[in-house]
Amino acid sequence: SLVREAREAAGAGDVIVMFLGLPAEDESEGYDRTRIALPADQLALLEEVAAANPRVVVVLANGGVVTLGEVNEHAPAILESWLGGQAGAEGVLDVLFGDVEPSGRLSETIPLRLEDAPSYPSFPGELGVSRYAEGVFVGYRGYDQRRLEVAYPFGFGLGYTTFAINGVEVHAEGAGSASTLTVTADVTNTGSRGGATVVQVYVGDPDAAVARPERELKGFVRVELAPGATERVRLTLGSRALAYWHRVLGRWVVEGGEFVVGVGTSSRDIAAEVRVDVEGDDLRQPLTEMSTIGELMADPTIGAEIRAVVEQQPVQFQKQAPDIPAVTFVDF
């Protein structure tokens, strides 16, 4: 009877607003979720209502992401309000009536299915232990690295106007731990009403000696503009935006070489990429009995002596020597 009542109301209405979300038993801080779909009865009701009136706006109330494939099929507009708290309803009304620009951006990826999550193979764990096996490829970094299709990418968000990003420039200064990147770009409101967007700066190190994500968010700035207005934004990134933790040296290091700086509105919507050369730190590692011949030859103190010894060996040995552990030459 309730479904019939909903269909009748939908057929008589202009625009239908449906409030969907997760019940208390589907999310908690005390246990892991085993599914991320909306309850089946809510999805069935959405299908019935959309059949009676396709002009449906779905407002979500949930503490964590939910899959939205079936919602997208039946609702041309979705407002993600998360758990808005005491004033959440008033905030939703302000957005729906256009009194406030919905300028929020996703702080996590919404996947097509739970199995796509980078952590899926490792959770919930076993025998009281959970392994964070995804390493540095946590969240959007893992989705982007594996080129997985997603419902909505990290950083995504819509408003009541549109924006364009042009004129991206990146300038590098300093070296190693003193290096900085200055990123500038022109942001234009190309729509018919005022609004806000979030310009996001991503950095990648394609030739790193260690495993690193394709791109990582390293800076962002919110820009609010009138229709047709343009503003040149500027962000300065310190060396930590370029660095990784070196396990052997026990410190953050900047590896010299080419970095890729992308500017856009999500991890999947990059308006422009700029390649920039950065002078890195001295990454020579302490010599040990397990150092390779190549590492010994590169050492400024003993390198010349090691090279002289290697050059006295047969040609085939010289070709293989740089990768051979020095421990095999204890007589040195």
Short mmCIF file of C-alpha atoms in Angstrom, two decimals:
data_model
loop_
_atom_site.label_atom_id
_atom_site.label_comp_id
_atom_site.label_asym_id
_atom_site.label_seq_id
_atom_site.Cartn_x
_atom_site.Cartn_y
_atom_site.Cartn_z
CA SER A 1 0.00 0.00 0.00
CA LEU A 2 2.90 2.37 0.74
CA VAL A 3 4.49 1.67 -2.64
CA ARG A 4 1.17 2.33 -4.37
CA GLU A 5 0.83 5.58 -2.44
CA ALA A 6 4.34 6.62 -3.49
CA ARG A 7 3.62 5.90 -7.16
CA GLU A 8 0.45 7.95 -7.06
CA ALA A 9 2.22 10.88 -5.41
CA ALA A 10 5.02 10.70 -7.95
CA GLY A 11 2.63 10.70 -10.88
CA ALA A 12 0.92 13.82 -9.59
CA GLY A 13 4.10 15.72 -8.81
CA ASP A 14 6.41 17.94 -10.83
CA VAL A 15 9.81 16.98 -9.36
CA ILE A 16 10.18 14.09 -6.94
CA VAL A 17 12.70 14.27 -4.09
CA MET A 18 13.55 10.89 -2.59
CA PHE A 19 15.60 10.62 0.58
CA LEU A 20 17.58 7.38 0.62
CA GLY A 21 20.37 6.18 2.87
CA LEU A 22 21.85 3.54 5.12
CA PRO A 23 20.12 2.18 8.21
CA ALA A 24 22.03 2.05 11.48
CA GLU A 25 22.86 -1.65 11.17
CA ASP A 26 24.72 -1.04 7.90
CA GLU A 27 27.41 1.21 9.33
CA SER A 28 29.25 1.58 12.59
CA GLU A 29 32.68 2.32 14.01
CA GLY A 30 32.67 -1.07 15.72
CA TYR A 31 32.79 -3.40 12.69
CA ASP A 32 33.63 -3.49 8.98
CA ARG A 33 30.98 -3.17 6.31
CA THR A 34 30.53 -6.26 4.15
CA ARG A 35 28.50 -4.51 1.45
CA ILE A 36 28.17 -0.95 0.18
CA ALA A 37 24.85 -1.11 -1.67
CA LEU A 38 21.75 0.74 -0.60
CA PRO A 39 19.04 -1.49 0.92
CA ALA A 40 17.19 -3.49 -1.73
CA ASP A 41 13.76 -2.19 -0.66
CA GLN A 42 14.88 1.41 -1.17
CA LEU A 43 16.19 0.64 -4.67
CA ALA A 44 12.96 -1.14 -5.55
CA LEU A 45 10.94 1.88 -4.38
CA LEU A 46 13.15 4.20 -6.45
CA GLU A 47 12.46 2.13 -9.56
CA GLU A 48 8.69 2.27 -8.93
CA VAL A 49 8.71 6.04 -8.36
CA ALA A 50 10.90 6.73 -11.41
CA ALA A 51 8.53 4.70 -13.58
CA ALA A 52 5.70 7.02 -12.51
CA ASN A 53 7.77 10.22 -12.86
CA PRO A 54 11.34 10.26 -14.27
CA ARG A 55 12.12 13.71 -12.80
CA VAL A 56 13.66 12.30 -9.61
CA VAL A 57 16.20 13.90 -7.29
CA VAL A 58 17.82 11.47 -4.84
CA VAL A 59 19.21 12.90 -1.59
CA LEU A 60 21.56 10.50 0.18
CA ALA A 61 22.17 10.27 3.93
CA ASN A 62 25.04 7.92 4.70
CA GLY A 63 28.24 7.78 6.70
CA GLY A 64 30.24 5.99 3.99
CA VAL A 65 30.11 5.54 0.24
CA VAL A 66 27.37 3.50 -1.41
CA THR A 67 27.29 2.06 -4.91
CA LEU A 68 25.16 4.22 -7.18
CA GLY A 69 24.72 2.19 -10.36
CA GLU A 70 21.00 1.56 -9.87
CA VAL A 71 20.47 5.08 -8.54
CA ASN A 72 22.04 6.57 -11.69
CA GLU A 73 19.68 4.52 -13.83
CA HIS A 74 16.59 6.13 -12.32
CA ALA A 75 17.65 9.55 -10.94
CA PRO A 76 19.00 12.33 -13.18
CA ALA A 77 20.18 14.24 -10.08
CA ILE A 78 21.91 13.03 -6.90
CA LEU A 79 22.76 15.11 -3.86
CA GLU A 80 25.22 13.46 -1.47
CA SER A 81 24.61 15.00 1.96
CA TRP A 82 26.47 12.37 4.04
CA LEU A 83 25.48 12.65 7.72
CA GLY A 84 24.66 16.32 7.99
CA GLY A 85 23.80 16.44 11.67
CA GLN A 86 21.36 18.80 13.36
CA ALA A 87 21.25 21.41 10.57
CA GLY A 88 21.57 18.93 7.71
CA ALA A 89 17.96 19.25 6.53
CA GLU A 90 18.17 23.04 6.27
CA GLY A 91 21.43 22.72 4.33
CA VAL A 92 19.84 20.28 1.88
CA LEU A 93 16.93 22.68 1.31
CA ASP A 94 19.31 25.56 0.65
CA VAL A 95 21.09 23.50 -2.01
CA LEU A 96 17.94 22.11 -3.64
CA PHE A 97 16.40 25.57 -3.99
CA GLY A 98 19.63 27.05 -5.31
CA ASP A 99 20.19 29.44 -2.41
CA VAL A 100 23.61 27.87 -1.82
CA GLU A 101 26.13 26.54 -4.35
CA PRO A 102 26.74 22.77 -3.81
CA SER A 103 30.50 23.22 -4.07
CA GLY A 104 31.61 20.17 -2.06
CA ARG A 105 34.08 17.70 -3.59
CA LEU A 106 34.47 13.99 -2.91
CA SER A 107 37.21 13.16 -0.44
CA GLU A 108 37.08 9.50 -1.48
CA THR A 109 36.35 7.49 -4.60
CA ILE A 110 32.90 6.00 -5.15
CA PRO A 111 33.58 2.61 -6.79
CA LEU A 112 31.33 0.60 -9.04
CA ARG A 113 31.52 -2.30 -6.61
CA LEU A 114 33.09 -3.16 -3.27
CA GLU A 115 35.45 -5.70 -4.88
CA ASP A 116 37.24 -2.88 -6.73
CA ALA A 117 38.53 -1.29 -3.52
CA PRO A 118 42.35 -1.53 -3.21
CA SER A 119 41.98 -2.97 0.30
CA TYR A 120 39.35 -5.57 -0.64
CA PRO A 121 41.65 -8.65 -0.78
CA SER A 122 43.05 -7.91 2.70
CA PHE A 123 39.91 -7.16 4.72
CA PRO A 124 38.49 -7.91 7.17
CA GLY A 125 41.59 -9.99 7.91
CA GLU A 126 42.00 -13.17 9.88
CA LEU A 127 42.91 -14.33 13.37
CA GLY A 128 42.57 -10.80 14.69
CA VAL A 129 44.97 -9.25 12.18
CA SER A 130 44.17 -6.93 9.26
CA ARG A 131 46.91 -6.20 6.72
CA TYR A 132 47.09 -2.82 5.00
CA ALA A 133 48.46 -4.55 1.90
CA GLU A 134 47.69 -1.72 -0.54
CA GLY A 135 50.66 0.26 0.81
CA VAL A 136 50.95 3.68 -0.83
CA PHE A 137 48.19 2.77 -3.29
CA VAL A 138 45.44 3.49 -0.80
CA GLY A 139 42.13 5.00 -1.97
CA TYR A 140 42.08 6.90 -5.26
CA ARG A 141 45.78 6.14 -5.80
CA GLY A 142 44.94 2.46 -6.17
CA TYR A 143 41.96 2.99 -8.46
CA ASP A 144 43.94 5.33 -10.71
CA GLN A 145 47.03 3.11 -10.76
CA ARG A 146 44.99 0.10 -11.92
CA ARG A 147 43.00 2.20 -14.43
CA LEU A 148 39.76 0.93 -12.87
CA GLU A 149 36.51 2.47 -13.99
CA VAL A 150 34.75 4.15 -11.07
CA ALA A 151 31.32 5.66 -10.48
CA TYR A 152 32.71 8.99 -9.26
CA PRO A 153 36.43 9.79 -8.84
CA PHE A 154 38.20 11.39 -5.91
CA GLY A 155 37.77 15.18 -6.03
CA PHE A 156 34.60 15.06 -8.16
CA GLY A 157 31.73 17.45 -7.57
CA LEU A 158 29.12 19.42 -9.48
CA GLY A 159 27.58 22.84 -8.97
CA TYR A 160 25.11 25.15 -10.71
CA THR A 161 27.67 26.58 -13.11
CA THR A 162 30.70 25.45 -15.12
CA PHE A 163 34.40 26.30 -15.04
CA ALA A 164 37.43 26.14 -17.32
CA ILE A 165 41.11 25.91 -16.33
CA ASN A 166 43.72 27.32 -18.72
CA GLY A 167 47.20 28.80 -18.77
CA VAL A 168 48.76 26.27 -16.38
CA GLU A 169 52.42 27.00 -15.58
CA VAL A 170 54.83 25.29 -13.18
CA HIS A 171 58.19 26.68 -12.02
CA ALA A 172 60.74 24.73 -9.95
CA GLU A 173 63.22 26.38 -7.60
CA GLY A 174 65.84 25.08 -5.21
CA ALA A 175 67.06 21.51 -4.89
CA GLY A 176 66.33 18.46 -2.77
CA SER A 177 64.77 19.24 0.59
CA ALA A 178 64.84 22.96 -0.29
CA SER A 179 62.99 22.56 -3.59
CA THR A 180 59.63 24.20 -4.28
CA LEU A 181 57.12 24.18 -7.12
CA THR A 182 55.00 27.22 -7.95
CA VAL A 183 51.84 26.36 -9.85
CA THR A 184 49.67 29.02 -11.51
CA ALA A 185 46.51 28.70 -13.60
CA ASP A 186 43.63 30.78 -14.96
CA VAL A 187 40.18 29.75 -13.71
CA THR A 188 37.11 31.05 -15.56
CA ASN A 189 33.43 30.76 -14.66
CA THR A 190 31.96 29.78 -18.03
CA GLY A 191 28.37 29.49 -16.78
CA SER A 192 25.47 31.89 -16.31
CA ARG A 193 25.51 32.24 -12.52
CA GLY A 194 28.05 32.68 -9.76
CA GLY A 195 29.59 29.63 -8.18
CA ALA A 196 32.67 27.96 -6.76
CA THR A 197 35.07 25.24 -7.83
CA VAL A 198 38.08 23.55 -6.27
CA VAL A 199 41.29 23.64 -8.30
CA GLN A 200 43.34 20.55 -7.48
CA VAL A 201 47.07 20.02 -8.06
CA TYR A 202 48.37 16.46 -8.49
CA VAL A 203 52.02 15.39 -8.63
CA GLY A 204 53.53 12.22 -10.08
CA ASP A 205 57.08 10.87 -10.36
CA PRO A 206 56.97 8.50 -13.36
CA ASP A 207 60.61 7.36 -13.13
CA ALA A 208 60.90 6.91 -9.36
CA ALA A 209 63.22 4.23 -8.00
CA VAL A 210 60.44 3.09 -5.64
CA ALA A 211 56.76 2.31 -6.17
CA ARG A 212 54.79 5.55 -6.26
CA PRO A 213 51.22 6.39 -7.33
CA GLU A 214 50.62 7.77 -10.79
CA ARG A 215 49.40 11.00 -9.21
CA GLU A 216 48.77 12.30 -5.71
CA LEU A 217 46.86 15.37 -4.55
CA LYS A 218 49.40 17.84 -3.17
CA GLY A 219 47.48 21.11 -3.09
CA PHE A 220 44.10 22.68 -3.76
CA VAL A 221 42.34 26.03 -3.62
CA ARG A 222 38.66 26.96 -3.64
CA VAL A 223 37.76 29.69 -6.14
CA GLU A 224 34.47 31.58 -6.13
CA LEU A 225 33.68 33.59 -9.27
CA ALA A 226 30.88 35.61 -10.86
CA PRO A 227 29.66 34.58 -14.33
CA GLY A 228 32.34 35.21 -16.97
CA ALA A 229 34.98 36.19 -14.39
CA THR A 230 38.55 34.85 -14.49
CA GLU A 231 41.04 34.58 -11.64
CA ARG A 232 44.67 33.51 -11.77
CA VAL A 233 45.33 31.17 -8.86
CA ARG A 234 48.73 30.38 -7.38
CA LEU A 235 49.82 27.45 -5.22
CA THR A 236 53.29 26.80 -3.79
CA LEU A 237 54.30 23.21 -3.06
CA GLY A 238 57.20 22.42 -0.75
CA SER A 239 59.64 19.55 -1.08
CA ARG A 240 57.37 17.12 0.80
CA ALA A 241 55.03 17.27 -2.21
CA LEU A 242 57.84 15.62 -4.20
CA ALA A 243 59.40 13.40 -1.57
CA TYR A 244 59.08 9.78 -0.50
CA TRP A 245 60.29 8.03 2.66
CA HIS A 246 63.62 6.32 2.04
CA ARG A 247 63.72 3.19 4.18
CA VAL A 248 67.50 2.81 4.09
CA LEU A 249 68.41 6.45 4.65
CA GLY A 250 65.60 6.85 7.19
CA ARG A 251 64.38 10.22 5.95
CA TRP A 252 62.19 11.96 3.37
CA VAL A 253 64.07 12.38 0.11
CA VAL A 254 63.47 14.10 -3.23
CA GLU A 255 64.64 12.00 -6.14
CA GLY A 256 65.97 14.14 -8.93
CA GLY A 257 64.46 13.98 -12.39
CA GLU A 258 61.23 14.76 -14.17
CA PHE A 259 57.96 15.22 -12.28
CA VAL A 260 54.49 15.51 -13.81
CA VAL A 261 52.22 18.20 -12.34
CA GLY A 262 48.55 17.97 -13.23
CA VAL A 263 45.91 20.63 -12.55
CA GLY A 264 42.22 19.78 -12.70
CA THR A 265 38.96 19.22 -10.85
CA SER A 266 39.37 15.55 -9.85
CA SER A 267 41.96 12.80 -10.01
CA ARG A 268 40.38 11.75 -13.33
CA ASP A 269 39.67 15.21 -14.77
CA ILE A 270 43.04 16.85 -15.38
CA ALA A 271 42.81 20.03 -17.44
CA ALA A 272 46.55 20.26 -18.11
CA GLU A 273 49.81 18.50 -17.25
CA VAL A 274 53.23 20.12 -17.10
CA ARG A 275 56.53 18.24 -16.88
CA VAL A 276 59.22 19.87 -14.79
CA ASP A 277 62.79 18.88 -13.91
CA VAL A 278 63.78 18.92 -10.25
CA GLU A 279 67.28 18.63 -8.80
CA GLY A 280 67.17 15.93 -6.16
CA ASP A 281 68.91 14.98 -2.92
CA ASP A 282 72.12 12.98 -2.65
CA LEU A 283 70.70 9.45 -2.39
CA ARG A 284 73.94 7.53 -1.97
CA GLN A 285 73.41 4.78 0.56
CA PRO A 286 75.93 3.70 3.23
CA LEU A 287 78.22 1.00 1.88
CA THR A 288 77.86 -2.47 3.40
CA GLU A 289 79.03 -5.97 2.60
CA MET A 290 75.86 -6.28 0.48
CA SER A 291 76.55 -3.21 -1.65
CA THR A 292 76.86 -3.95 -5.37
CA ILE A 293 79.98 -3.32 -7.41
CA GLY A 294 78.14 -0.52 -9.17
CA GLU A 295 77.40 1.20 -5.84
CA LEU A 296 81.05 0.84 -4.83
CA MET A 297 82.24 2.30 -8.13
CA ALA A 298 79.93 5.30 -7.64
CA ASP A 299 81.37 6.10 -4.23
CA PRO A 300 83.53 9.25 -4.33
CA THR A 301 86.05 7.83 -1.84
CA ILE A 302 86.78 4.31 -3.06
CA GLY A 303 85.10 4.35 -6.47
CA ALA A 304 88.31 4.92 -8.44
CA GLU A 305 90.06 1.96 -6.79
CA ILE A 306 87.10 -0.36 -7.43
CA ARG A 307 86.84 0.72 -11.08
CA ALA A 308 90.55 0.00 -11.56
CA VAL A 309 90.08 -3.54 -10.23
CA VAL A 310 86.99 -4.17 -12.36
CA GLU A 311 88.70 -2.93 -15.51
CA GLN A 312 91.38 -5.60 -15.03
CA GLN A 313 88.75 -8.36 -15.22
CA PRO A 314 87.48 -10.08 -18.42
CA VAL A 315 85.07 -8.04 -20.58
CA GLN A 316 82.09 -10.29 -19.77
CA PHE A 317 82.67 -9.75 -16.06
CA GLN A 318 82.84 -5.98 -16.57
CA LYS A 319 79.37 -6.07 -18.15
CA GLN A 320 77.90 -8.01 -15.22
CA ALA A 321 79.87 -6.38 -12.41
CA PRO A 322 77.65 -3.40 -11.47
CA ASP A 323 74.86 -5.72 -10.27
CA ILE A 324 77.05 -8.24 -8.45
CA PRO A 325 77.03 -7.97 -4.62
CA ALA A 326 80.39 -6.83 -3.32
CA VAL A 327 80.39 -9.59 -0.69
CA THR A 328 81.66 -11.95 -3.41
CA PHE A 329 84.90 -9.97 -3.50
CA VAL A 330 85.97 -10.16 0.14
CA ASP A 331 89.60 -10.20 -0.96
CA PHE A 332 89.25 -6.52 -1.97
#
